[in-house]
CSV table of C-alpha atoms in Angstrom, one decimal:
chain,number,residue,atom,x,y,z
A,1006,UNK,CA,-13.4,-19.2,-14.0
A,1007,UNK,CA,-14.8,-16.2,-15.8
A,1008,UNK,CA,-15.4,-13.0,-14.0
A,1009,UNK,CA,-19.0,-13.0,-15.2
A,1010,UNK,CA,-19.8,-16.2,-13.5
A,1011,UNK,CA,-18.7,-14.8,-10.2
A,1012,UNK,CA,-20.6,-11.6,-10.7
A,1013,UNK,CA,-23.9,-13.4,-11.5
A,1014,UNK,CA,-23.5,-15.8,-8.6
A,1015,UNK,CA,-23.1,-12.9,-6.2
A,1016,UNK,CA,-26.1,-11.2,-7.7
A,1017,UNK,CA,-28.3,-14.2,-7.0
A,1018,UNK,CA,-27.1,-14.3,-3.4
A,1019,UNK,CA,-27.9,-10.6,-2.9
A,1020,UNK,CA,-31.1,-9.9,-4.8
A,1021,UNK,CA,-34.1,-8.8,-2.8
A,1022,UNK,CA,-37.7,-8.5,-4.0
A,1023,UNK,CA,-38.8,-4.9,-4.3
A,1024,UNK,CA,-42.4,-3.7,-3.9
A,1025,UNK,CA,-42.7,-3.1,-7.6
A,1026,UNK,CA,-41.3,-6.4,-8.5
A,1027,UNK,CA,-37.9,-5.0,-9.4
A,1028,UNK,CA,-34.5,-5.9,-8.0
A,1029,UNK,CA,-33.0,-4.2,-5.0
A,1030,UNK,CA,-29.5,-4.2,-3.7
A,1031,UNK,CA,-28.1,-4.2,-0.2
A,1032,UNK,CA,-24.7,-2.6,0.3
A,1033,UNK,CA,-23.3,-3.4,3.7
A,1034,UNK,CA,-20.4,-1.6,5.5
A,1035,UNK,CA,-18.2,-0.3,2.7
A,1036,UNK,CA,-15.2,-2.5,3.6
A,1037,UNK,CA,-17.4,-5.5,2.9
A,1038,UNK,CA,-18.7,-4.1,-0.4
A,1039,UNK,CA,-19.1,-6.8,-3.0
A,1040,UNK,CA,-20.1,-6.2,-6.7
A,1041,UNK,CA,-23.7,-6.8,-7.7
A,1042,UNK,CA,-24.5,-7.1,-11.3
A,1043,UNK,CA,-27.6,-7.6,-13.5
A,1044,UNK,CA,-28.0,-7.6,-17.2
A,1045,UNK,CA,-30.2,-4.8,-18.5
A,1046,UNK,CA,-31.6,-3.4,-21.7
A,1047,UNK,CA,-30.0,-0.5,-23.4
A,1048,UNK,CA,-32.1,2.5,-24.0
A,1049,UNK,CA,-30.6,4.2,-27.1
A,1050,UNK,CA,-28.8,7.5,-26.9
A,1051,UNK,CA,-30.5,8.6,-30.1
A,1052,UNK,CA,-33.7,10.5,-29.6
A,1053,UNK,CA,-35.4,8.9,-32.6
A,1054,UNK,CA,-34.5,5.3,-31.8
A,1055,UNK,CA,-36.9,3.3,-29.7
A,1056,UNK,CA,-35.1,0.0,-30.3
A,1057,UNK,CA,-33.9,-1.8,-27.2
A,1058,UNK,CA,-30.8,-4.0,-27.3
A,1059,UNK,CA,-31.2,-6.9,-24.9
A,1060,UNK,CA,-28.5,-8.1,-22.5
A,1061,UNK,CA,-25.8,-5.6,-23.5
A,1062,UNK,CA,-24.9,-4.1,-20.1
A,1063,UNK,CA,-24.0,-5.0,-16.6
A,1064,UNK,CA,-25.6,-2.7,-14.1
A,1065,UNK,CA,-23.8,-1.6,-11.0
A,1066,UNK,CA,-25.7,-0.8,-7.8
A,1067,UNK,CA,-26.9,2.8,-7.6
A,1068,UNK,CA,-24.3,5.1,-6.1
A,1069,UNK,CA,-25.0,5.5,-2.4
A,1070,UNK,CA,-23.4,7.4,0.4
A,1071,UNK,CA,-20.1,5.8,1.2
A,1072,UNK,CA,-17.0,6.7,3.2
A,1073,UNK,CA,-14.4,8.8,1.4
A,1074,UNK,CA,-11.2,7.0,2.2
A,1075,UNK,CA,-9.0,10.1,1.6
A,1076,UNK,CA,-11.2,12.2,3.9
A,1077,UNK,CA,-11.3,9.5,6.6
A,1078,UNK,CA,-7.5,8.9,6.4
A,1079,UNK,CA,-6.9,12.7,6.8
A,1080,UNK,CA,-9.1,12.7,9.9
A,1081,UNK,CA,-7.3,9.7,11.3
A,1082,UNK,CA,-4.0,11.5,10.7
A,1083,UNK,CA,-5.5,14.6,12.4
A,1084,UNK,CA,-4.8,16.6,9.3
A,1085,UNK,CA,-8.2,18.1,8.4
A,1086,UNK,CA,-6.6,21.2,6.7
A,1087,UNK,CA,-9.2,23.6,8.2
A,1088,UNK,CA,-12.0,22.4,6.0
A,1089,UNK,CA,-15.4,23.8,6.8
A,1090,UNK,CA,-18.0,21.4,8.2
A,1091,UNK,CA,-20.2,21.8,5.2
A,1092,UNK,CA,-17.4,21.1,2.7
A,1093,UNK,CA,-16.1,18.2,4.7
A,1094,UNK,CA,-19.5,16.6,4.9
A,1095,UNK,CA,-20.0,17.1,1.1
A,1096,UNK,CA,-16.6,15.7,0.2
A,1097,UNK,CA,-17.2,12.7,2.4
A,1098,UNK,CA,-19.8,11.5,0.0
A,1099,UNK,CA,-18.3,12.5,-3.3
A,1100,UNK,CA,-16.8,10.0,-5.6
A,1101,UNK,CA,-15.9,9.6,-9.3
A,1102,UNK,CA,-17.2,7.1,-11.8
A,1103,UNK,CA,-13.9,5.3,-11.9
A,1104,UNK,CA,-13.7,5.0,-8.1
A,1105,UNK,CA,-17.2,3.6,-7.9
A,1106,UNK,CA,-16.6,1.0,-10.6
A,1107,UNK,CA,-13.3,-0.1,-8.9
A,1108,UNK,CA,-15.1,-0.2,-5.5
A,1109,UNK,CA,-17.9,-2.3,-6.9
A,1110,UNK,CA,-15.8,-4.5,-9.1
A,1111,UNK,CA,-12.6,-5.6,-7.3
A,1112,UNK,CA,-12.3,-8.6,-9.6
A,1113,UNK,CA,-11.8,-6.5,-12.7
A,1114,UNK,CA,-8.2,-5.4,-13.4
A,1115,UNK,CA,-7.8,-1.7,-12.9
A,1116,UNK,CA,-6.1,-1.3,-16.3
A,1117,UNK,CA,-9.2,-2.9,-17.9
A,1118,UNK,CA,-11.6,-0.5,-16.2
A,1119,UNK,CA,-9.4,2.5,-17.2
A,1120,UNK,CA,-9.4,1.2,-20.8
A,1121,UNK,CA,-13.2,1.0,-20.8
A,1122,UNK,CA,-13.4,4.7,-19.8
A,1123,UNK,CA,-10.8,5.7,-22.4
A,1124,UNK,CA,-12.8,3.9,-25.1
A,1125,UNK,CA,-15.9,5.7,-23.9
A,1126,UNK,CA,-17.7,2.4,-23.2
A,1127,UNK,CA,-19.1,3.2,-19.8
A,1128,UNK,CA,-22.5,4.7,-19.4
A,1129,UNK,CA,-24.6,6.5,-16.8
A,1130,UNK,CA,-28.4,6.4,-16.7
A,1131,UNK,CA,-30.0,9.7,-17.6
A,1132,UNK,CA,-33.7,10.7,-17.7
A,1133,UNK,CA,-34.7,13.1,-20.4
A,1134,UNK,CA,-38.0,14.8,-21.0
A,1135,UNK,CA,-39.5,14.4,-24.6
A,1136,UNK,CA,-42.6,15.8,-26.2
A,1137,UNK,CA,-44.8,13.4,-28.0
A,1138,UNK,CA,-46.7,14.1,-31.2
A,1139,UNK,CA,-49.8,15.0,-29.2
A,1140,UNK,CA,-47.9,17.5,-27.1
A,1141,UNK,CA,-47.5,15.5,-23.9
A,1142,UNK,CA,-44.2,15.4,-22.0
A,1143,UNK,CA,-42.9,12.0,-21.2
A,1144,UNK,CA,-39.8,10.8,-19.4
A,1145,UNK,CA,-37.3,8.7,-21.4
A,1146,UNK,CA,-34.4,6.8,-20.0
A,1147,UNK,CA,-31.2,7.2,-21.9
A,1148,UNK,CA,-27.7,5.9,-21.3
A,1149,UNK,CA,-25.0,8.6,-21.7
A,1150,UNK,CA,-21.3,8.2,-21.8
A,1151,UNK,CA,-19.6,9.0,-18.5
A,1152,UNK,CA,-16.0,10.0,-17.9
A,1153,UNK,CA,-13.7,8.4,-15.4
A,1154,UNK,CA,-13.4,11.7,-13.4
A,1155,UNK,CA,-17.0,12.6,-13.6
A,1156,UNK,CA,-18.6,13.0,-10.2
A,1157,UNK,CA,-21.6,10.9,-9.3
A,1158,UNK,CA,-24.9,11.9,-7.6
A,1159,UNK,CA,-26.7,9.8,-5.1
A,1160,UNK,CA,-28.7,7.1,-7.0
A,1161,UNK,CA,-26.7,7.3,-10.2
A,1162,UNK,CA,-26.4,3.9,-12.0
A,1163,UNK,CA,-23.3,3.0,-13.9
A,1164,UNK,CA,-23.5,0.5,-16.8
A,1165,UNK,CA,-20.5,-1.6,-18.1
A,1166,UNK,CA,-20.4,-3.5,-21.4
A,1167,UNK,CA,-21.5,-7.1,-21.0
A,1168,UNK,CA,-18.1,-8.1,-22.5
A,1169,UNK,CA,-16.6,-7.9,-19.0
A,1170,UNK,CA,-18.1,-11.4,-18.6
A,1171,UNK,CA,-15.6,-12.7,-21.1
A,1172,UNK,CA,-12.6,-11.3,-19.2
A,1173,UNK,CA,-10.8,-14.2,-17.3
A,1174,UNK,CA,-10.5,-13.6,-13.6
A,1175,UNK,CA,-7.0,-12.5,-12.6
A,1176,UNK,CA,-5.2,-15.6,-11.6
A,1177,UNK,CA,-2.9,-15.4,-8.6
A,1178,UNK,CA,-2.0,-19.0,-8.4
A,1179,UNK,CA,1.7,-19.9,-8.4
A,1180,UNK,CA,3.4,-23.2,-8.7
A,1181,UNK,CA,4.3,-23.1,-5.0
A,1182,UNK,CA,5.0,-26.1,-2.8
A,1183,UNK,CA,3.3,-26.6,0.5
A,1184,UNK,CA,6.5,-25.5,2.2
A,1185,UNK,CA,6.5,-22.3,0.2
A,1186,UNK,CA,2.9,-21.4,0.9
A,1187,UNK,CA,3.4,-22.2,4.6
A,1188,UNK,CA,6.4,-20.0,4.6
A,1189,UNK,CA,4.4,-17.0,3.2
A,1190,UNK,CA,1.8,-17.5,5.9
A,1191,UNK,CA,4.4,-17.8,8.6
A,1192,UNK,CA,5.4,-14.2,7.8
A,1193,UNK,CA,2.2,-12.9,9.3
A,1194,UNK,CA,2.6,-10.7,12.4
A,1195,UNK,CA,-1.0,-9.5,12.7
A,1196,UNK,CA,-4.3,-9.9,10.9
A,1197,UNK,CA,-7.8,-8.5,11.3
A,1198,UNK,CA,-10.7,-7.8,9.0
A,1199,UNK,CA,-8.9,-4.7,7.4
A,1200,UNK,CA,-5.2,-5.4,7.3
A,1201,UNK,CA,-2.5,-8.0,7.2
A,1202,UNK,CA,1.0,-7.2,8.6
A,1203,UNK,CA,4.0,-9.2,7.4
A,1204,UNK,CA,7.6,-9.5,8.6
A,1205,UNK,CA,9.2,-9.0,5.2
A,1206,UNK,CA,12.3,-11.2,4.7
A,1207,UNK,CA,15.4,-9.4,3.3
A,1208,UNK,CA,16.0,-10.2,-0.4
A,1209,UNK,CA,12.4,-10.5,-1.5
A,1210,UNK,CA,10.9,-7.6,-3.5
A,1211,UNK,CA,7.5,-6.3,-2.5
A,1212,UNK,CA,6.4,-5.7,-6.1
A,1213,UNK,CA,6.9,-7.6,-9.3
A,1214,UNK,CA,8.7,-6.3,-12.3
A,1215,UNK,CA,11.0,-7.3,-15.1
A,1216,UNK,CA,13.3,-10.1,-14.0
A,1217,UNK,CA,11.5,-10.6,-10.8
A,1218,UNK,CA,10.2,-14.1,-10.3
A,1219,UNK,CA,8.7,-13.8,-6.9
A,1220,UNK,CA,7.3,-10.7,-5.2
A,1221,UNK,CA,5.3,-10.4,-1.9
A,1222,UNK,CA,2.3,-8.7,-3.5
A,1223,UNK,CA,1.8,-11.5,-5.9
A,1224,UNK,CA,2.4,-14.2,-3.3
A,1225,UNK,CA,0.0,-12.5,-0.9
A,1226,UNK,CA,-2.6,-12.4,-3.6
A,1227,UNK,CA,-2.2,-16.2,-4.0
A,1228,UNK,CA,-1.9,-17.3,-0.4
A,1229,UNK,CA,-3.2,-14.6,1.9
A,1230,UNK,CA,-6.6,-13.9,0.5
A,1231,UNK,CA,-8.2,-16.5,2.7
A,1232,UNK,CA,-12.0,-16.1,2.3
A,1233,UNK,CA,-11.8,-12.6,0.8
A,1234,UNK,CA,-12.7,-11.9,-2.8
A,1235,UNK,CA,-10.1,-9.2,-3.0
A,1236,UNK,CA,-6.3,-9.6,-2.9
A,1237,UNK,CA,-4.3,-7.8,-0.2
A,1238,UNK,CA,-3.0,-4.5,-1.4
A,1239,UNK,CA,0.3,-2.8,-0.6
A,1240,UNK,CA,0.0,0.2,1.6
A,1241,UNK,CA,3.7,1.2,1.7
A,1242,UNK,CA,7.0,-0.3,0.4
A,1243,UNK,CA,10.3,-1.5,1.7
A,1244,UNK,CA,13.5,-1.8,-0.2
A,1245,UNK,CA,14.3,-5.3,-1.5
A,1246,UNK,CA,17.2,-5.8,0.9
A,1247,UNK,CA,15.4,-4.2,3.8
A,1248,UNK,CA,13.4,-6.3,6.2
A,1249,UNK,CA,10.6,-5.8,8.7
A,1250,UNK,CA,7.0,-4.6,9.0
A,1251,UNK,CA,5.0,-4.5,5.8
A,1252,UNK,CA,1.3,-3.5,6.0
A,1253,UNK,CA,-1.2,-4.6,3.4
A,1254,UNK,CA,-4.9,-3.7,3.2
A,1255,UNK,CA,-7.2,-6.6,2.9
A,1256,UNK,CA,-9.8,-4.6,1.0
A,1257,UNK,CA,-9.7,-1.6,-1.4
A,1258,UNK,CA,-11.3,0.6,1.3
A,1259,UNK,CA,-8.9,-0.3,4.1
A,1260,UNK,CA,-5.9,0.1,1.8
A,1261,UNK,CA,-7.1,3.5,0.5
A,1262,UNK,CA,-7.6,4.8,4.1
A,1263,UNK,CA,-4.1,3.7,5.1
A,1264,UNK,CA,-2.6,5.2,1.9
A,1265,UNK,CA,-4.2,8.4,2.9
A,1266,UNK,CA,-2.8,8.2,6.4
A,1267,UNK,CA,0.7,7.6,5.1
A,1268,UNK,CA,0.4,10.4,2.5
A,1269,UNK,CA,-0.9,12.9,5.1
A,1270,UNK,CA,1.9,12.2,7.5
A,1271,UNK,CA,4.4,13.0,4.7
A,1272,UNK,CA,2.5,16.0,3.5
A,1273,UNK,CA,2.2,17.4,7.0
A,1274,UNK,CA,6.0,17.1,7.6
A,1275,UNK,CA,6.4,20.8,6.8
A,1276,UNK,CA,4.6,21.5,10.0
A,1277,UNK,CA,6.7,18.9,11.8
A,1278,UNK,CA,6.2,18.5,15.5
A,1279,UNK,CA,8.8,16.5,17.3
A,1280,UNK,CA,6.3,15.1,19.8
A,1281,UNK,CA,5.8,11.5,18.6
A,1282,UNK,CA,2.6,11.2,20.6
A,1283,UNK,CA,0.9,13.6,18.2
A,1284,UNK,CA,1.5,11.4,15.2
A,1285,UNK,CA,-0.9,8.5,14.7
A,1286,UNK,CA,1.6,6.8,12.3
A,1287,UNK,CA,5.0,6.0,13.7
A,1288,UNK,CA,7.7,3.9,12.1
A,1289,UNK,CA,10.8,2.9,13.9
A,1290,UNK,CA,13.7,1.1,12.1
A,1291,UNK,CA,16.8,-0.4,13.6
A,1292,UNK,CA,20.0,0.0,11.7
A,1293,UNK,CA,23.6,-0.9,12.4
A,1294,UNK,CA,25.9,1.8,11.0
A,1295,UNK,CA,29.6,2.2,10.5
A,1296,UNK,CA,30.9,4.8,12.9
A,1297,UNK,CA,28.9,6.9,15.4
A,1298,UNK,CA,26.9,10.1,15.1
A,1299,UNK,CA,28.3,13.2,16.8
A,1300,UNK,CA,25.1,13.6,18.9
A,1301,UNK,CA,23.2,10.7,20.6
A,1302,UNK,CA,19.9,11.8,19.2
A,1303,UNK,CA,18.5,14.5,16.8
A,1304,UNK,CA,16.4,15.3,13.8
A,1305,UNK,CA,17.7,15.3,10.3
A,1306,UNK,CA,15.9,17.7,7.9
A,1307,UNK,CA,17.7,17.3,4.5
A,1308,UNK,CA,15.7,17.4,1.2
A,1309,UNK,CA,16.4,14.7,-1.3
A,1310,UNK,CA,16.5,14.4,-5.0
A,1311,UNK,CA,17.3,11.8,-7.7
A,1312,UNK,CA,20.3,12.1,-9.9
A,1313,UNK,CA,21.2,10.1,-13.0
A,1314,UNK,CA,24.7,8.5,-13.1
A,1315,UNK,CA,26.7,6.2,-15.4
A,1316,UNK,CA,25.5,7.9,-18.5
A,1317,UNK,CA,21.8,7.3,-17.6
A,1318,UNK,CA,22.3,3.6,-16.9
A,1319,UNK,CA,21.3,4.0,-13.2
A,1320,UNK,CA,20.3,6.6,-10.6
A,1321,UNK,CA,20.7,7.3,-7.0
A,1322,UNK,CA,19.2,9.6,-4.3
A,1323,UNK,CA,21.3,12.4,-2.9
A,1324,UNK,CA,20.9,15.3,-0.5
A,1325,UNK,CA,19.7,18.5,-2.3
A,1326,UNK,CA,22.1,21.2,-1.3
A,1327,UNK,CA,20.9,24.2,-3.4
A,1328,UNK,CA,19.5,27.2,-1.5
A,1329,UNK,CA,16.6,27.5,-3.9
A,1330,UNK,CA,13.0,26.9,-2.8
A,1331,UNK,CA,12.6,23.3,-1.9
A,1332,UNK,CA,9.6,21.4,-3.3
A,1333,UNK,CA,7.4,19.6,-0.9
A,1334,UNK,CA,8.1,16.4,-2.8
A,1335,UNK,CA,11.7,16.7,-1.9
A,1336,UNK,CA,11.4,17.4,1.8
A,1337,UNK,CA,12.7,14.6,4.0
A,1338,UNK,CA,12.8,14.4,7.8
A,1339,UNK,CA,14.2,11.6,10.0
A,1340,UNK,CA,14.5,11.4,13.7
A,1341,UNK,CA,17.3,9.3,15.2
A,1342,UNK,CA,18.7,8.1,18.5
A,1343,UNK,CA,21.6,5.9,19.5
A,1344,UNK,CA,20.6,2.6,20.9
A,1345,UNK,CA,24.1,1.1,21.6
A,1346,UNK,CA,27.7,1.8,20.6
A,1347,UNK,CA,30.5,-0.7,20.1
A,1348,UNK,CA,34.2,-0.7,20.6
A,1349,UNK,CA,34.5,-2.3,17.1
A,1350,UNK,CA,33.4,0.9,15.4
A,1351,UNK,CA,29.7,0.1,14.9
A,1352,UNK,CA,26.6,1.8,16.3
A,1353,UNK,CA,23.0,0.6,16.6
A,1354,UNK,CA,20.6,3.4,15.7
A,1355,UNK,CA,16.8,3.8,15.9
A,1356,UNK,CA,15.5,5.7,12.9
A,1357,UNK,CA,12.1,7.2,12.7
A,1358,UNK,CA,11.2,8.6,9.3
A,1359,UNK,CA,8.6,11.4,9.5
A,1360,UNK,CA,8.4,11.5,5.7
A,1361,UNK,CA,8.6,8.5,3.3
A,1362,UNK,CA,11.0,9.3,0.5
A,1363,UNK,CA,12.9,6.7,-1.5
A,1364,UNK,CA,16.1,5.5,0.2
A,1365,UNK,CA,15.6,8.3,2.8
A,1366,UNK,CA,17.1,6.5,5.8
A,1367,UNK,CA,20.1,5.2,3.8
A,1368,UNK,CA,21.0,8.6,2.4
A,1369,UNK,CA,20.4,10.5,5.7
A,1370,UNK,CA,22.7,8.0,7.5
A,1371,UNK,CA,25.4,8.1,4.9
A,1372,UNK,CA,25.5,11.7,3.7
A,1373,UNK,CA,24.2,13.6,6.7
A,1374,UNK,CA,25.3,11.6,9.7
A,1375,UNK,CA,28.4,10.3,8.0
A,1376,UNK,CA,27.6,6.8,9.2
A,1377,UNK,CA,26.5,4.5,6.3
A,1378,UNK,CA,24.4,1.5,7.1
A,1379,UNK,CA,26.2,-1.8,7.3
A,1380,UNK,CA,25.7,-3.7,4.0
A,1381,UNK,CA,24.7,-0.6,2.1
A,1382,UNK,CA,27.3,-0.6,-0.7
A,1383,UNK,CA,25.3,1.8,-2.9
A,1384,UNK,CA,25.6,4.7,-0.5
A,1385,UNK,CA,28.5,3.6,1.7
A,1386,UNK,CA,31.0,2.0,-0.6
A,1387,UNK,CA,34.1,3.8,0.6
A,1388,UNK,CA,33.3,3.1,4.3
A,1389,UNK,CA,33.0,-0.6,3.4
A,1390,UNK,CA,36.3,-0.7,1.7
A,1391,UNK,CA,37.9,0.5,4.9
A,1392,UNK,CA,36.3,-2.4,6.7
A,1393,UNK,CA,38.4,-4.9,4.8
A,1394,UNK,CA,41.1,-4.7,7.5
A,1395,UNK,CA,38.6,-6.5,9.7
A,1396,UNK,CA,39.2,-9.7,7.8
A,1397,UNK,CA,41.5,-11.1,10.5
A,1398,UNK,CA,39.8,-9.4,13.5
A,1399,UNK,CA,38.0,-11.1,16.3
A,1400,UNK,CA,34.7,-10.4,14.6
A,1401,UNK,CA,35.5,-12.8,11.8
A,1402,UNK,CA,37.5,-15.5,13.5
A,1403,UNK,CA,36.0,-18.9,13.0
A,1404,UNK,CA,33.3,-17.6,10.7
A,1405,UNK,CA,32.0,-20.0,8.2
A,1406,UNK,CA,30.5,-18.3,5.2
A,1407,UNK,CA,29.4,-21.5,3.5
A,1408,UNK,CA,25.6,-21.6,3.8
A,1409,UNK,CA,24.4,-25.0,4.8
A,1410,UNK,CA,21.6,-26.3,2.6
A,1411,UNK,CA,19.4,-26.9,5.6
A,1412,UNK,CA,19.5,-23.2,6.3
A,1413,UNK,CA,18.1,-22.2,3.0
A,1414,UNK,CA,14.5,-21.0,3.1
A,1415,UNK,CA,11.9,-21.2,0.3
A,1416,UNK,CA,12.2,-18.9,-2.7
A,1417,UNK,CA,16.0,-19.1,-2.4
A,1418,UNK,CA,16.1,-16.9,0.7
A,1419,UNK,CA,18.6,-17.2,3.5
A,1420,UNK,CA,18.5,-15.0,6.7
A,1421,UNK,CA,21.5,-16.5,8.4
A,1422,UNK,CA,24.4,-15.2,6.3
A,1423,UNK,CA,25.5,-11.6,6.1
A,1424,UNK,CA,26.3,-10.6,9.7
A,1425,UNK,CA,29.4,-8.6,10.6
A,1426,UNK,CA,31.3,-11.8,11.2
A,1427,UNK,CA,31.3,-12.5,7.5
A,1428,UNK,CA,33.1,-11.0,4.5
A,1429,UNK,CA,30.0,-10.1,2.5
A,1430,UNK,CA,27.7,-7.9,4.7
A,1431,UNK,CA,24.0,-7.7,4.1
A,1432,UNK,CA,22.0,-4.5,4.6
A,1433,UNK,CA,21.4,-4.1,8.3
A,1434,UNK,CA,18.1,-2.1,8.1
A,1435,UNK,CA,15.0,-3.4,9.7
A,1436,UNK,CA,11.5,-1.9,10.2
A,1437,UNK,CA,11.1,-3.1,13.8
A,1438,UNK,CA,8.1,-1.3,15.1
A,1439,UNK,CA,5.1,0.5,13.8
A,1440,UNK,CA,2.2,2.3,15.4
A,1441,UNK,CA,-0.8,2.8,13.2
A,1442,UNK,CA,-4.6,3.5,13.4
A,1443,UNK,CA,-6.9,0.6,14.0
A,1444,UNK,CA,-8.7,0.8,10.7
A,1445,UNK,CA,-10.7,-2.3,11.3
A,1446,UNK,CA,-12.3,-0.7,14.3
A,1447,UNK,CA,-13.0,2.5,12.4
A,1448,UNK,CA,-14.7,0.6,9.6
A,1449,UNK,CA,-16.9,-1.4,12.0
A,1450,UNK,CA,-18.1,1.7,13.7
A,1451,UNK,CA,-17.7,4.4,11.0
A,1452,UNK,CA,-21.3,5.5,11.1
A,1453,UNK,CA,-21.3,6.3,14.8
A,1454,UNK,CA,-17.7,7.6,15.2
A,1455,UNK,CA,-17.3,11.3,15.7
A,1456,UNK,CA,-14.1,13.3,15.0
A,1457,UNK,CA,-13.5,13.3,18.8
A,1458,UNK,CA,-13.9,9.5,18.8
A,1459,UNK,CA,-11.3,9.2,16.0
A,1460,UNK,CA,-8.8,11.3,18.0
A,1461,UNK,CA,-9.2,8.9,20.9
A,1462,UNK,CA,-9.0,5.8,18.8
A,1463,UNK,CA,-6.7,3.1,20.2
A,1464,UNK,CA,-3.7,2.4,17.9
A,1465,UNK,CA,-2.2,-0.9,16.9
A,1466,UNK,CA,1.4,-1.5,17.9
A,1467,UNK,CA,3.3,-4.0,15.8
A,1468,UNK,CA,6.8,-5.3,16.5
A,1469,UNK,CA,8.9,-7.5,14.2
A,1470,UNK,CA,11.8,-9.6,15.4
A,1471,UNK,CA,15.2,-9.0,13.7
A,1472,UNK,CA,16.3,-11.4,10.9
A,1473,UNK,CA,18.8,-14.0,11.9
A,1474,UNK,CA,21.9,-12.3,10.5
A,1475,UNK,CA,21.1,-9.0,12.3
A,1476,UNK,CA,20.4,-10.8,15.5
A,1477,UNK,CA,23.8,-12.5,15.1
A,1478,UNK,CA,25.5,-9.1,14.6
A,1479,UNK,CA,23.7,-7.8,17.8
A,1480,UNK,CA,24.9,-10.8,19.8
A,1481,UNK,CA,28.5,-10.4,18.5
A,1482,UNK,CA,28.7,-6.8,19.5
A,1483,UNK,CA,27.1,-7.4,22.9
A,1484,UNK,CA,29.4,-10.4,23.7
């Protein structure tokens, strides 16, 4: 089905008769915003041209006051950065031409919209005053080019080339069996009008790329849209071999708000407060590590950086040890506490990342605490080599590493193998608990909520059970 057909169908459903016989538009709460289009005539940019070209443009609804996702996310994170009331009110209603097009046209691929702006094919309605031959001043409507970053004023109309009708709608269908689609839906931990929370299985990447056949973002677009016109969007990421809570926004607005919350929590880490209750976003991971930290709990503040190894063939993250000024993008803070120790030389830790850097928990455990995570061969290779003497220990007696076919899950996944009773260990890192703002409630009542109401907003608490192999390791160490 073509995008244009969807757009015109929505237009017919949402048109209203205006007093002057024109067409009006209703834009409901922003998180339910749907695109409304109509064909229009082009009024030439050239002052000496009166010729109208019929049916050349799609008209977006006039820009209206909407929620600024970044501003709202900062307020939810209680990081208002001492903005004045006037500037905050003004910024709450500012948006760029690119953002407005993306907000109104979720069906159009983002790269296509950006290309339209680069090729200067997007217009904004402009009214110019002209003097006629008899000396009278008359208004003339013109369409002028608009840049992607140009700010819009209330009432501005954006025009897209009618060629967007010919762009095929993005297809998210995969050749999945019923078993596979049911498996994807079985991963849901929580769902409301704004977000979907999944219990990500280990071994499945969250994003597609070269050499990746299946990814959660593409599978969610195919099977977790339900009656929504937009596909779920990633709000944060987990490593491929990591498991646990993965939050996705069901609309562009809800995803943007949560993006802002995650970003603000990381940016605000320089003013870190150890009181968890003051943070609206809290993530708690469980990890099984080799060895035991010197202290039962503490806070790790060790900046990270990426280094290139193997003659540029790969890279890794490491602690930044120089005494020079640390960039904010390198700051990394993790809180930890010991959950349970074992006589076999393993320790269960609860890890709470205050910032969200790549491989932060894995590097902090391996390089700062000196206790690499079980199954993390990238950052704990030497420690795993020392574990080879466990081959004949009680932990591995009677272990059967052959994976039964009936234990195989769709997409080639298996969550039974990889415990500490087996020779090949899988990464024992699981995002077990997350506390985050109730964005659905915010969007339902965003017009009436004050800053004080936002500070008292009830949070969502999500808990994800351990994958089978981690649960098996837990049971073995507790036996």
